[in-house]
Amino acid sequence: MSAFVTLSLSAGLAALLLHRAYTTGRLRHVIASLGGSVAYIEPYTGKTYPLDKPRWSGDDKPGEQPIPLMLTALPGITRRQIDKTKRSLWRCPHFKLEWNNPTCSFKDRGTTVMLSLLRQQGITHVLEDSSGNGGASVSCYAAAGGLHATIMAPDSTSPAKTVQMKAHGATVELIPGSRQATSDAAVAAHGRDGGRLFYASHAWHPFFLHGTKTLAYELWEDLGFRAPDNVVIPSGGGSNILGCDLGFSELQRAGEIQKLPRLFCAQPLLCSPLASGILQALGETDGHSPPAEWNVPNKTMAEGTSISRPVRLQECIDAVVRSKGGAIRVTEAEMAQATFDLAQCGLYTEPTCAQAAAAYRTLIARGVIKADETTVIVLTSTGVKATPGIATLLETR
Amino acid sequence: MSAFVTLSLSAGLAALLLHRAYTTGRLRHVIASLGGSVAYIEPYTGKTYPLDKPRWSGDDKPGEQPIPLMLTALPGITRRQIDKTKRSLWRCPHFKLEWNNPTCSFKDRGTTVMLSLLRQQGITHVLEDSSGNGGASVSCYAAAGGLHATIMAPDSTSPAKTVQMKAHGATVELIPGSRQATSDAAVAAHGRDGGRLFYASHAWHPFFLHGTKTLAYELWEDLGFRAPDNVVIPSGGGSNILGCDLGFSELQRAGEIQKLPRLFCAQPLLCSPLASGILQALGETDGHSPPAEWNVPNKTMAEGTSISRPVRLQECIDAVVRSKGGAIRVTEAEMAQATFDLAQCGLYTEPTCAQAAAAYRTLIARGVIKADETTVIVLTSTGVKATPGIATLLETR
C-alpha cells in the first residue's frame, strides 16, 4: 500500500511550517546568521542602510521618487544545510490543512485513488453527484487522466460552483429538487449511455475511502510515527471518519501504533444524522433538541456537511464508538464564531470546516479532551471556496 | 539562511506527486500489492466480490437499497516502507503549483519573511496596497502574528475580493481612481496614525523578495539539487523574477549550481512594461505593436499582472538579460486558450498564471526552448480565486 501513502505525504505540512516559523520568531536566528556585513542597499547607487531600523525605501530626496531597496549579496546555502527530516506541527491543537491538495480540498485524496483504479479497469466515462468540492475534484482528476466526467448537481446550485467543473471539461447536469433527488438521479444513471457511464461516487466507492485513509498515515508520519490522541473531524458523509478508522486500524495491525486515536465527529446541529446517531449509540445527551430536528435540508451554513442521509451511517457510528470517541452538534452561532476565530489566527476556512474547531472548544470545556493531549483538528477546505457565505457572515456580524 | 528555505520546502510538491502517480498508472503496483486475498466486501453481511470487475455497490436486490462496499482488511504498512527522500516531477515541462501555500498563492513566501522581520523590529501596524492575492496574504500573516493590517484597494475592487481580508480582521480602505492612485495613497500613508503605520509593501520591501527567492531553492531541491534550464514566470511587479534571480545567484555563489537558469518573463500584451522593456534591451521584436500600447490600465483578464508602473522595472530587465532569458507578450486569446488547456490537464489556474503556459508554447514553437530541456512553468495561484473571470471566459467560448 505504500504508493497510496507516498501519493500525498506532506500535503498541508508546508503551511504549518510557514505559520510556525512565523509565530515562533525563528527569524531571529536568520537575522543573526546574516552577520554584520549585510545591509539594505540602493542597487544602482550602492548606498547602504543598516538592517536594524525598519524601512521600506531609500531616504526621501526632495522632488525625487523614493528608491526601492535590496539586500547586499548573501553567501547562499549548500545542500548540507537542507534538513529533510525535521518536521514540526503546532501544539495544542494541531491543525491539518487539507486545502493543500490540488483542488484545494481533502476530496483529492479519495478521488485520485478511485479514478486511478477505474481507469485501470477500463472505465472511460465517470459520473459523480456533488455541488461542491467532490464535483470539482472528480472533474479535475478525470481531466488529468483522460476520462470524461459527468457531474450531477441540484438545479439550485450557484453557477459559480459549476465553473471549475466546466473549465475542466466536465458535463454538468442540473437536477430539479433536493440534494437527495440528485443522488437518486445519479444512482439511476449508472450504466447510462450504452452502459459506459460508471457511477464514481465519493460516497459509495470503497477505493475513495482508501484514498482518504492517507490522512491517517500522514498524521502518523507528521507526528514522528505516532498516532495523535484525538482527531476532530467535520463530517458530512463521513469519509474522513472512515478514512481515519481504516488508516489507523491498518497501522495498529502492522504494529506501528498501540491504540487507535479517539475520533470525534463534528456536525451542524441543523443536519446531524451521524452525530445524533453516535450520541444515541453512546447513550449521551448534549442539551439540544432531539435528532429529528436535523432532517431539515439546506438550512445550515455548513453546506459541505449538509447530507441528511449518509450512505454509510452505521459504519461511521461504529467507527467512532470503537475508537472511544464522540460527537458534537454545533450551532450556527458557534460555527460563525469559530470561522472568525480561526481567520484571526491566520487560518481561513469554510464554516463547514470551522465547526471542528468549535467542537474542539466544547470538548475542552467539558473535559472530554485535555489540553495536554495531542489533538488534530482537520480543516477540510479553504475559505476561498466559500466567499459568498463568509461575506454574509461578515455583514450580519 | 536555512530557515528561509525550510520555511516552505516541499510546498507544491504533494500536488505534483498526486498528479504524477495518477497519470503514470502507479496504482497497477498497488493493486498487485494487495494480493489475491483482498476483495470488495459488504461490511455487515460479509459477502465479497472480486476486485477486478468495476462496481460501485453490492448486487441489486429487488425492492431493497443497494449496499455500500468496503475492502477486506489490509495489513497496513510500516515506517520502513515510507520513502522520505524520493521526489519526482512531471517532465517536459514541470509545473510549479504555487497555490499550495496557506492563502493559495505565491505571495505567502514573501509575506511570511517580510512580516516576521517587521514584527521583530517592533512594528505593530502594517499597510499594504493590493486588491488581490497580496492583500489576502498580508491580512492572513498579520493576523497569525498579532499585527494589525490596513489594506488599501481601488474603490472598483469587487467586494468578494475584500472578504478574506476582512475575515482576517484587516481594515480595508477603498481609494478612488486607478490602481496607481491606490499605490500613491499607500506611499503617502506610511507613518500615519501617529507614526505607527508601516508601509509593508510586497513591491517595495527587500525582505519580501528574500521570501520569494525560496521558489528558487525549492526548485533546486525538487530537481535533486540541480537548477532547471529555464523558468517561465507570469510577471506583474516582477517579484518572482527577482526572487529567482536572488535564489539562483546565491546557489551559484555557494557553488551548488554552475550556471543560472534562463528566466523568461510572460506578460499580457495589454500591460507589458517588463516584457516590453526586456525585448527592447535585447533588441528583439515579437510582431506586436510597440510598447506604448500596454499603458492601458485594467483591460487584460490577467488582473494579477496588470501593473503599469512596476517599482523595480530596471532590476527585472537586468535580471532577465543577465540570465540570457527573454520575454513573451501574451494575447488575451492565447491566455484564454491556455487556461482551458491547463484545466483539461487537471490544472485549474487563474488566467494570470496560464499566460506562462501560453508563453512556453510560443518559446517551444520558436525554438528558443527545446523540449528536452528542463523547464519549469510557475503557476502562481489557483483558478478558485478567479471564478468570475473564468465564468466569463466559459460564456464567450
PDB file of C-alpha atoms in Angstrom, chain A residues 1-11 14-15 17-19 21-28 30-31 33-34 40 43-44 51-57 66-71 73-79 81-85 99-102 104 112-113 115-121 123 140-145 147 160 163-164 166-169 187 190 198-199 204-207 209-210 213 217 220-221 225 246 250-251 253-254 256 311-312 314-315 318 340 343-348 382 384-385 387 390-391 394, chain B residues 1-11 14-15 17-19 21-28 30-31 33-34 40 43-44 51-57 66-71 73-79 81-85 99-102 104 112-113 115-121 123 140-145 147 160 163-164 166-169 187 190 198-199 204-207 209-210 213 217 220-221 225 246 250-251 253-254 256 311-312 314-315 318 340 343-348 382 384-385 387 390-391 394:
ATOM      1  CA  MET A   1       0.000   0.000   0.000  1.00  0.00           C
ATOM      2  CA  SER A   2       2.972   2.343   0.047  1.00  0.00           C
ATOM      3  CA  ALA A   3       2.009   4.098  -3.165  1.00  0.00           C
ATOM      4  CA  PHE A   4      -1.262   5.231  -1.627  1.00  0.00           C
ATOM      5  CA  VAL A   5       0.692   6.852   1.123  1.00  0.00           C
ATOM      6  CA  THR A   6       3.522   8.441  -0.781  1.00  0.00           C
ATOM      7  CA  LEU A   7       0.884   9.986  -3.021  1.00  0.00           C
ATOM      8  CA  SER A   8       0.133  12.804  -0.668  1.00  0.00           C
ATOM      9  CA  LEU A   9       2.726  12.738   2.066  1.00  0.00           C
ATOM     10  CA  SER A  10       3.479  16.202   3.360  1.00  0.00           C
ATOM     11  CA  ALA A  11       0.436  17.889   1.840  1.00  0.00           C
ATOM     12  CA  ALA A  14       4.464  23.357   4.425  1.00  0.00           C
ATOM     13  CA  ALA A  15       1.631  25.593   5.509  1.00  0.00           C
ATOM     14  CA  LEU A  17       5.820  25.164   8.921  1.00  0.00           C
ATOM     15  CA  LEU A  18       5.307  28.591   7.452  1.00  0.00           C
ATOM     16  CA  HIS A  19       2.936  29.542  10.204  1.00  0.00           C
ATOM     17  CA  ALA A  21       8.287  29.562  11.830  1.00  0.00           C
ATOM     18  CA  TYR A  22       6.474  32.829  11.690  1.00  0.00           C
ATOM     19  CA  THR A  23       4.896  32.639  15.103  1.00  0.00           C
ATOM     20  CA  THR A  24       7.929  31.336  16.945  1.00  0.00           C
ATOM     21  CA  GLY A  25      10.138  34.163  15.763  1.00  0.00           C
ATOM     22  CA  ARG A  26      12.631  31.812  14.165  1.00  0.00           C
ATOM     23  CA  LEU A  27      13.787  34.682  12.006  1.00  0.00           C
ATOM     24  CA  ARG A  28      15.763  35.992  14.940  1.00  0.00           C
ATOM     25  CA  VAL A  30      18.083  34.172  10.460  1.00  0.00           C
ATOM     26  CA  ILE A  31      18.909  37.774  11.110  1.00  0.00           C
ATOM     27  CA  SER A  33      23.059  34.414  10.597  1.00  0.00           C
ATOM     28  CA  LEU A  34      23.149  37.290   8.168  1.00  0.00           C
ATOM     29  CA  TYR A  40      19.877  47.340   2.775  1.00  0.00           C
ATOM     30  CA  PRO A  43      21.017  48.746  -6.154  1.00  0.00           C
ATOM     31  CA  TYR A  44      22.068  51.410  -8.640  1.00  0.00           C
ATOM     32  CA  LEU A  51      19.226  46.344   8.785  1.00  0.00           C
ATOM     33  CA  ASP A  52      18.146  47.068  12.339  1.00  0.00           C
ATOM     34  CA  LYS A  53      15.931  50.047  11.543  1.00  0.00           C
ATOM     35  CA  PRO A  54      12.602  49.303   9.797  1.00  0.00           C
ATOM     36  CA  ARG A  55      12.431  50.999   6.411  1.00  0.00           C
ATOM     37  CA  TRP A  56      10.511  50.364   3.214  1.00  0.00           C
ATOM     38  CA  SER A  57      12.560  52.500   0.774  1.00  0.00           C
ATOM     39  CA  PRO A  66      11.996  57.109  -3.418  1.00  0.00           C
ATOM     40  CA  ILE A  67      14.285  54.251  -4.419  1.00  0.00           C
ATOM     41  CA  PRO A  68      13.373  50.583  -3.830  1.00  0.00           C
ATOM     42  CA  LEU A  69      15.918  48.712  -1.721  1.00  0.00           C
ATOM     43  CA  MET A  70      17.523  45.291  -1.989  1.00  0.00           C
ATOM     44  CA  LEU A  71      19.849  43.459   0.409  1.00  0.00           C
ATOM     45  CA  ALA A  73      24.645  39.856  -1.639  1.00  0.00           C
ATOM     46  CA  LEU A  74      24.262  36.810   0.622  1.00  0.00           C
ATOM     47  CA  PRO A  75      26.554  33.780   0.505  1.00  0.00           C
ATOM     48  CA  GLY A  76      23.862  31.205  -0.384  1.00  0.00           C
ATOM     49  CA  ILE A  77      23.354  27.839   1.278  1.00  0.00           C
ATOM     50  CA  THR A  78      24.542  24.359   0.446  1.00  0.00           C
ATOM     51  CA  ARG A  79      22.628  21.105   0.296  1.00  0.00           C
ATOM     52  CA  GLN A  81      22.139  22.801   5.240  1.00  0.00           C
ATOM     53  CA  ILE A  82      18.851  21.356   3.969  1.00  0.00           C
ATOM     54  CA  ASP A  83      17.109  19.487   6.760  1.00  0.00           C
ATOM     55  CA  LYS A  84      14.908  16.963   5.008  1.00  0.00           C
ATOM     56  CA  THR A  85      13.857  15.099   8.116  1.00  0.00           C
ATOM     57  CA  TRP A  99      -6.684  22.693   1.267  1.00  0.00           C
ATOM     58  CA  ASN A 100      -3.101  21.951   0.321  1.00  0.00           C
ATOM     59  CA  ASN A 101      -4.344  19.432  -2.191  1.00  0.00           C
ATOM     60  CA  PRO A 102      -4.545  20.164  -5.934  1.00  0.00           C
ATOM     61  CA  CYS A 104      -7.947  22.845  -2.511  1.00  0.00           C
ATOM     62  CA  THR A 112      -7.024  10.211  -7.165  1.00  0.00           C
ATOM     63  CA  VAL A 113      -7.159   6.653  -5.825  1.00  0.00           C
ATOM     64  CA  LEU A 115     -10.235   7.260 -10.537  1.00  0.00           C
ATOM     65  CA  SER A 116      -6.813   5.658 -10.925  1.00  0.00           C
ATOM     66  CA  LEU A 117      -8.378   2.294 -10.193  1.00  0.00           C
ATOM     67  CA  LEU A 118     -11.326   2.887 -12.516  1.00  0.00           C
ATOM     68  CA  ARG A 119      -9.072   3.948 -15.358  1.00  0.00           C
ATOM     69  CA  GLN A 120      -7.043   0.791 -14.994  1.00  0.00           C
ATOM     70  CA  GLN A 121     -10.284  -1.165 -15.048  1.00  0.00           C
ATOM     71  CA  ILE A 123     -13.714   2.877 -17.379  1.00  0.00           C
ATOM     72  CA  CYS A 140     -10.029  17.732 -12.226  1.00  0.00           C
ATOM     73  CA  TYR A 141      -8.728  14.181 -11.905  1.00  0.00           C
ATOM     74  CA  ALA A 142     -10.913  12.912 -14.726  1.00  0.00           C
ATOM     75  CA  ALA A 143      -9.329  15.574 -16.950  1.00  0.00           C
ATOM     76  CA  ALA A 144      -5.842  14.682 -15.722  1.00  0.00           C
ATOM     77  CA  GLY A 145      -6.459  11.032 -16.525  1.00  0.00           C
ATOM     78  CA  LEU A 147     -11.644  10.343 -18.609  1.00  0.00           C
ATOM     79  CA  ALA A 160     -20.098  29.894  -9.523  1.00  0.00           C
ATOM     80  CA  VAL A 163     -17.409  26.983 -13.218  1.00  0.00           C
ATOM     81  CA  GLN A 164     -14.470  24.853 -12.145  1.00  0.00           C
ATOM     82  CA  LYS A 166     -16.905  23.093 -16.739  1.00  0.00           C
ATOM     83  CA  ALA A 167     -13.402  24.527 -17.088  1.00  0.00           C
ATOM     84  CA  HIS A 168     -12.058  21.002 -16.583  1.00  0.00           C
ATOM     85  CA  GLY A 169     -14.311  19.872 -19.420  1.00  0.00           C
ATOM     86  CA  VAL A 187     -27.755   6.090  -8.866  1.00  0.00           C
ATOM     87  CA  HIS A 190     -25.215   4.315 -13.568  1.00  0.00           C
ATOM     88  CA  PHE A 198     -19.875   4.496 -14.339  1.00  0.00           C
ATOM     89  CA  TYR A 199     -21.090   5.893 -11.012  1.00  0.00           C
ATOM     90  CA  TRP A 204     -20.106   4.804  -2.448  1.00  0.00           C
ATOM     91  CA  HIS A 205     -16.769   3.658  -3.833  1.00  0.00           C
ATOM     92  CA  PRO A 206     -14.568   1.870  -1.277  1.00  0.00           C
ATOM     93  CA  PHE A 207     -11.392   2.971  -3.019  1.00  0.00           C
ATOM     94  CA  LEU A 209     -12.045   5.705   1.417  1.00  0.00           C
ATOM     95  CA  HIS A 210      -8.714   4.030   0.748  1.00  0.00           C
ATOM     96  CA  LYS A 213      -7.190   6.987   4.761  1.00  0.00           C
ATOM     97  CA  TYR A 217      -0.923   7.747   7.527  1.00  0.00           C
ATOM     98  CA  TRP A 220       1.181   9.401  11.862  1.00  0.00           C
ATOM     99  CA  GLU A 221       4.233  10.455   9.880  1.00  0.00           C
ATOM    100  CA  PHE A 225       5.401   7.972  13.590  1.00  0.00           C
ATOM    101  CA  LEU A 246      -9.168   2.448   8.086  1.00  0.00           C
ATOM    102  CA  GLU A 250      -4.077  -0.707   9.454  1.00  0.00           C
ATOM    103  CA  LEU A 251      -1.254   0.947  11.383  1.00  0.00           C
ATOM    104  CA  ARG A 253      -2.492  -4.136  12.566  1.00  0.00           C
ATOM    105  CA  ALA A 254       1.031  -3.518  11.269  1.00  0.00           C
ATOM    106  CA  GLU A 256       3.134   0.682  14.215  1.00  0.00           C
ATOM    107  CA  VAL A 311     -24.704   6.251   2.725  1.00  0.00           C
ATOM    108  CA  ARG A 312     -22.562   4.681   5.455  1.00  0.00           C
ATOM    109  CA  GLN A 314     -23.969   2.793  10.655  1.00  0.00           C
ATOM    110  CA  GLU A 315     -20.309   2.252   9.685  1.00  0.00           C
ATOM    111  CA  ASP A 318     -19.480   2.040  14.709  1.00  0.00           C
ATOM    112  CA  PHE A 340     -13.603  34.246  12.553  1.00  0.00           C
ATOM    113  CA  ALA A 343      -9.226  33.558  10.458  1.00  0.00           C
ATOM    114  CA  GLN A 344      -7.823  35.760  13.164  1.00  0.00           C
ATOM    115  CA  CYS A 345      -5.174  33.120  13.822  1.00  0.00           C
ATOM    116  CA  GLY A 346      -4.319  33.131  10.096  1.00  0.00           C
ATOM    117  CA  LEU A 347      -6.450  30.126   9.122  1.00  0.00           C
ATOM    118  CA  TYR A 348      -9.073  30.982   6.513  1.00  0.00           C
ATOM    119  CA  THR A 382     -10.270  26.773   2.286  1.00  0.00           C
ATOM    120  CA  VAL A 384     -11.518  30.910  -0.640  1.00  0.00           C
ATOM    121  CA  LYS A 385     -14.139  28.389  -1.790  1.00  0.00           C
ATOM    122  CA  THR A 387     -16.603  33.657  -0.322  1.00  0.00           C
ATOM    123  CA  ILE A 390     -18.358  34.313   4.586  1.00  0.00           C
ATOM    124  CA  ALA A 391     -19.415  37.673   3.109  1.00  0.00           C
ATOM    125  CA  LEU A 394     -19.366  39.478   7.859  1.00  0.00           C
TER     126      LEU A 394
ATOM    127  CA  MET B   1      19.706  31.455   5.543  1.00  0.00           C
ATOM    128  CA  SER B   2      18.461  27.932   6.084  1.00  0.00           C
ATOM    129  CA  ALA B   3      15.351  28.987   7.968  1.00  0.00           C
ATOM    130  CA  PHE B   4      14.107  30.928   4.965  1.00  0.00           C
ATOM    131  CA  VAL B   5      14.384  27.808   2.921  1.00  0.00           C
ATOM    132  CA  THR B   6      12.994  25.218   5.277  1.00  0.00           C
ATOM    133  CA  LEU B   7      10.022  27.529   5.739  1.00  0.00           C
ATOM    134  CA  SER B   8       8.320  26.380   2.602  1.00  0.00           C
ATOM    135  CA  LEU B   9      10.253  23.416   1.335  1.00  0.00           C
ATOM    136  CA  SER B  10       8.005  20.971  -0.461  1.00  0.00           C
ATOM    137  CA  ALA B  11       5.065  23.337  -0.883  1.00  0.00           C
ATOM    138  CA  ALA B  14       2.439  16.852  -2.985  1.00  0.00           C
ATOM    139  CA  ALA B  15       0.181  18.087  -5.728  1.00  0.00           C
ATOM    140  CA  LEU B  17       3.085  13.639  -6.816  1.00  0.00           C
ATOM    141  CA  LEU B  18      -0.652  13.133  -6.736  1.00  0.00           C
ATOM    142  CA  HIS B  19      -0.966  14.022 -10.378  1.00  0.00           C
ATOM    143  CA  ALA B  21       1.131   8.907  -9.570  1.00  0.00           C
ATOM    144  CA  TYR B  22      -2.246   9.211 -11.154  1.00  0.00           C
ATOM    145  CA  THR B  23      -1.091   9.706 -14.710  1.00  0.00           C
ATOM    146  CA  THR B  24       1.652   7.109 -14.692  1.00  0.00           C
ATOM    147  CA  GLY B  25      -0.675   4.365 -13.530  1.00  0.00           C
ATOM    148  CA  ARG B  26       1.378   3.633 -10.458  1.00  0.00           C
ATOM    149  CA  LEU B  27      -1.693   2.050  -8.923  1.00  0.00           C
ATOM    150  CA  ARG B  28      -1.034  -1.037 -11.019  1.00  0.00           C
ATOM    151  CA  VAL B  30      -0.709  -1.019  -5.663  1.00  0.00           C
ATOM    152  CA  ILE B  31      -3.326  -3.421  -6.909  1.00  0.00           C
ATOM    153  CA  SER B  33       0.498  -5.464  -3.760  1.00  0.00           C
ATOM    154  CA  LEU B  34      -2.989  -6.027  -2.466  1.00  0.00           C
ATOM    155  CA  TYR B  40     -14.803  -5.878  -2.027  1.00  0.00           C
ATOM    156  CA  PRO B  43     -19.428  -4.903   5.768  1.00  0.00           C
ATOM    157  CA  TYR B  44     -22.482  -6.227   7.604  1.00  0.00           C
ATOM    158  CA  LEU B  51     -11.645  -6.591  -7.228  1.00  0.00           C
ATOM    159  CA  ASP B  52     -11.099  -6.952 -10.941  1.00  0.00           C
ATOM    160  CA  LYS B  53     -14.612  -6.015 -12.016  1.00  0.00           C
ATOM    161  CA  PRO B  54     -15.604  -2.348 -11.677  1.00  0.00           C
ATOM    162  CA  ARG B  55     -18.550  -1.945  -9.295  1.00  0.00           C
ATOM    163  CA  TRP B  56     -19.830   0.898  -7.152  1.00  0.00           C
ATOM    164  CA  SER B  57     -22.132  -1.064  -4.784  1.00  0.00           C
ATOM    165  CA  PRO B  66     -28.024  -1.263  -2.695  1.00  0.00           C
ATOM    166  CA  ILE B  67     -25.335  -1.809  -0.074  1.00  0.00           C
ATOM    167  CA  PRO B  68     -22.152   0.302   0.085  1.00  0.00           C
ATOM    168  CA  LEU B  69     -18.958  -1.731  -0.167  1.00  0.00           C
ATOM    169  CA  MET B  70     -15.674  -1.661   1.692  1.00  0.00           C
ATOM    170  CA  LEU B  71     -12.438  -3.597   1.091  1.00  0.00           C
ATOM    171  CA  ALA B  73      -8.867  -5.701   5.865  1.00  0.00           C
ATOM    172  CA  LEU B  74      -5.379  -4.761   4.626  1.00  0.00           C
ATOM    173  CA  PRO B  75      -2.179  -5.489   6.527  1.00  0.00           C
ATOM    174  CA  GLY B  76      -1.048  -1.851   6.946  1.00  0.00           C
ATOM    175  CA  ILE B  77       2.410  -0.512   6.241  1.00  0.00           C
ATOM    176  CA  THR B  78       5.404   0.089   8.454  1.00  0.00           C
ATOM    177  CA  ARG B  79       7.652   3.112   8.719  1.00  0.00           C
ATOM    178  CA  GLN B  81       8.089   1.467   3.764  1.00  0.00           C
ATOM    179  CA  ILE B  82       7.917   5.258   3.931  1.00  0.00           C
ATOM    180  CA  ASP B  83      10.252   6.758   1.371  1.00  0.00           C
ATOM    181  CA  LYS B  84      11.076  10.218   2.656  1.00  0.00           C
ATOM    182  CA  THR B  85      13.697  11.020   0.076  1.00  0.00           C
ATOM    183  CA  TRP B  99      -1.351  27.674  -4.732  1.00  0.00           C
ATOM    184  CA  ASN B 100      -0.135  25.126  -2.215  1.00  0.00           C
ATOM    185  CA  ASN B 101       0.692  27.939   0.151  1.00  0.00           C
ATOM    186  CA  PRO B 102      -1.544  28.875   3.096  1.00  0.00           C
ATOM    187  CA  CYS B 104      -3.388  29.768  -2.037  1.00  0.00           C
ATOM    188  CA  THR B 112       5.917  35.434   5.927  1.00  0.00           C
ATOM    189  CA  VAL B 113       9.511  36.621   5.728  1.00  0.00           C
ATOM    190  CA  LEU B 115       6.209  40.379   8.354  1.00  0.00           C
ATOM    191  CA  SER B 116       8.372  38.171  10.561  1.00  0.00           C
ATOM    192  CA  LEU B 117      11.160  40.695  10.221  1.00  0.00           C
ATOM    193  CA  LEU B 118       8.889  43.666  10.840  1.00  0.00           C
ATOM    194  CA  ARG B 119       7.406  42.088  13.946  1.00  0.00           C
ATOM    195  CA  GLN B 120      10.863  41.523  15.353  1.00  0.00           C
ATOM    196  CA  GLN B 121      11.647  45.140  14.586  1.00  0.00           C
ATOM    197  CA  ILE B 123       6.226  47.132  14.059  1.00  0.00           C
ATOM    198  CA  CYS B 140      -3.537  36.404   6.960  1.00  0.00           C
ATOM    199  CA  TYR B 141       0.035  36.631   8.205  1.00  0.00           C
ATOM    200  CA  ALA B 142      -0.622  39.841  10.107  1.00  0.00           C
ATOM    201  CA  ALA B 143      -3.428  38.001  11.939  1.00  0.00           C
ATOM    202  CA  ALA B 144      -1.185  34.995  12.569  1.00  0.00           C
ATOM    203  CA  GLY B 145       1.469  37.247  14.047  1.00  0.00           C
ATOM    204  CA  LEU B 147      -0.202  42.626  13.884  1.00  0.00           C
ATOM    205  CA  ALA B 160     -15.723  39.387  -2.989  1.00  0.00           C
ATOM    206  CA  VAL B 163     -13.990  39.299   2.151  1.00  0.00           C
ATOM    207  CA  GLN B 164     -10.878  37.303   3.032  1.00  0.00           C
ATOM    208  CA  LYS B 166     -11.931  41.441   6.495  1.00  0.00           C
ATOM    209  CA  ALA B 167     -12.361  37.915   7.842  1.00  0.00           C
ATOM    210  CA  HIS B 168      -8.724  38.054   8.956  1.00  0.00           C
ATOM    211  CA  GLY B 169      -9.540  41.272  10.780  1.00  0.00           C
ATOM    212  CA  VAL B 187       3.106  55.594  -0.042  1.00  0.00           C
ATOM    213  CA  HIS B 190       3.402  55.450   5.594  1.00  0.00           C
ATOM    214  CA  PHE B 198       4.387  50.963   8.414  1.00  0.00           C
ATOM    215  CA  TYR B 199       4.223  50.511   4.642  1.00  0.00           C
ATOM    216  CA  TRP B 204       8.966  47.659  -2.046  1.00  0.00           C
ATOM    217  CA  HIS B 205      10.308  45.643   0.846  1.00  0.00           C
ATOM    218  CA  PRO B 206      13.526  43.730   0.052  1.00  0.00           C
ATOM    219  CA  PHE B 207      12.700  41.009   2.556  1.00  0.00           C
ATOM    220  CA  LEU B 209      11.994  39.210  -2.318  1.00  0.00           C
ATOM    221  CA  HIS B 210      14.073  37.188   0.125  1.00  0.00           C
ATOM    222  CA  LYS B 213      13.589  33.518  -3.544  1.00  0.00           C
ATOM    223  CA  TYR B 217      15.786  26.992  -3.544  1.00  0.00           C
ATOM    224  CA  TRP B 220      16.714  23.253  -6.877  1.00  0.00           C
ATOM    225  CA  GLU B 221      15.800  20.743  -4.181  1.00  0.00           C
ATOM    226  CA  PHE B 225      19.800  19.686  -6.216  1.00  0.00           C
ATOM    227  CA  LEU B 246      18.365  36.147  -5.975  1.00  0.00           C
ATOM    228  CA  GLU B 250      23.045  32.641  -4.151  1.00  0.00           C
ATOM    229  CA  LEU B 251      23.177  28.962  -5.115  1.00  0.00           C
ATOM    230  CA  ARG B 253      27.757  31.773  -5.216  1.00  0.00           C
ATOM    231  CA  ALA B 254      27.624  28.841  -2.790  1.00  0.00           C
ATOM    232  CA  GLU B 256      25.779  24.470  -5.651  1.00  0.00           C
ATOM    233  CA  VAL B 311       8.601  49.609  -8.843  1.00  0.00           C
ATOM    234  CA  ARG B 312      11.658  47.597  -9.876  1.00  0.00           C
ATOM    235  CA  GLN B 314      15.075  48.131 -14.440  1.00  0.00           C
ATOM    236  CA  GLU B 315      16.143  45.450 -11.933  1.00  0.00           C
ATOM    237  CA  ASP B 318      18.638  43.395 -15.872  1.00  0.00           C
ATOM    238  CA  PHE B 340      -8.605  25.765 -20.621  1.00  0.00           C
ATOM    239  CA  ALA B 343      -7.676  22.839 -16.804  1.00  0.00           C
ATOM    240  CA  GLN B 344      -8.084  19.953 -19.183  1.00  0.00           C
ATOM    241  CA  CYS B 345      -4.795  18.543 -17.905  1.00  0.00           C
ATOM    242  CA  GLY B 346      -6.124  18.861 -14.337  1.00  0.00           C
ATOM    243  CA  LEU B 347      -4.505  22.216 -13.532  1.00  0.00           C
ATOM    244  CA  TYR B 348      -7.053  24.892 -12.610  1.00  0.00           C
ATOM    245  CA  THR B 382      -5.455  28.827  -8.265  1.00  0.00           C
ATOM    246  CA  VAL B 384     -10.608  29.062  -7.402  1.00  0.00           C
ATOM    247  CA  LYS B 385      -9.608  32.689  -6.780  1.00  0.00           C
ATOM    248  CA  THR B 387     -14.238  32.249 -10.568  1.00  0.00           C
ATOM    249  CA  ILE B 390     -13.264  32.121 -15.721  1.00  0.00           C
ATOM    250  CA  ALA B 391     -17.080  32.097 -15.828  1.00  0.00           C
ATOM    251  CA  LEU B 394     -16.664  29.966 -20.441  1.00  0.00           C
TER     252      LEU B 394
END
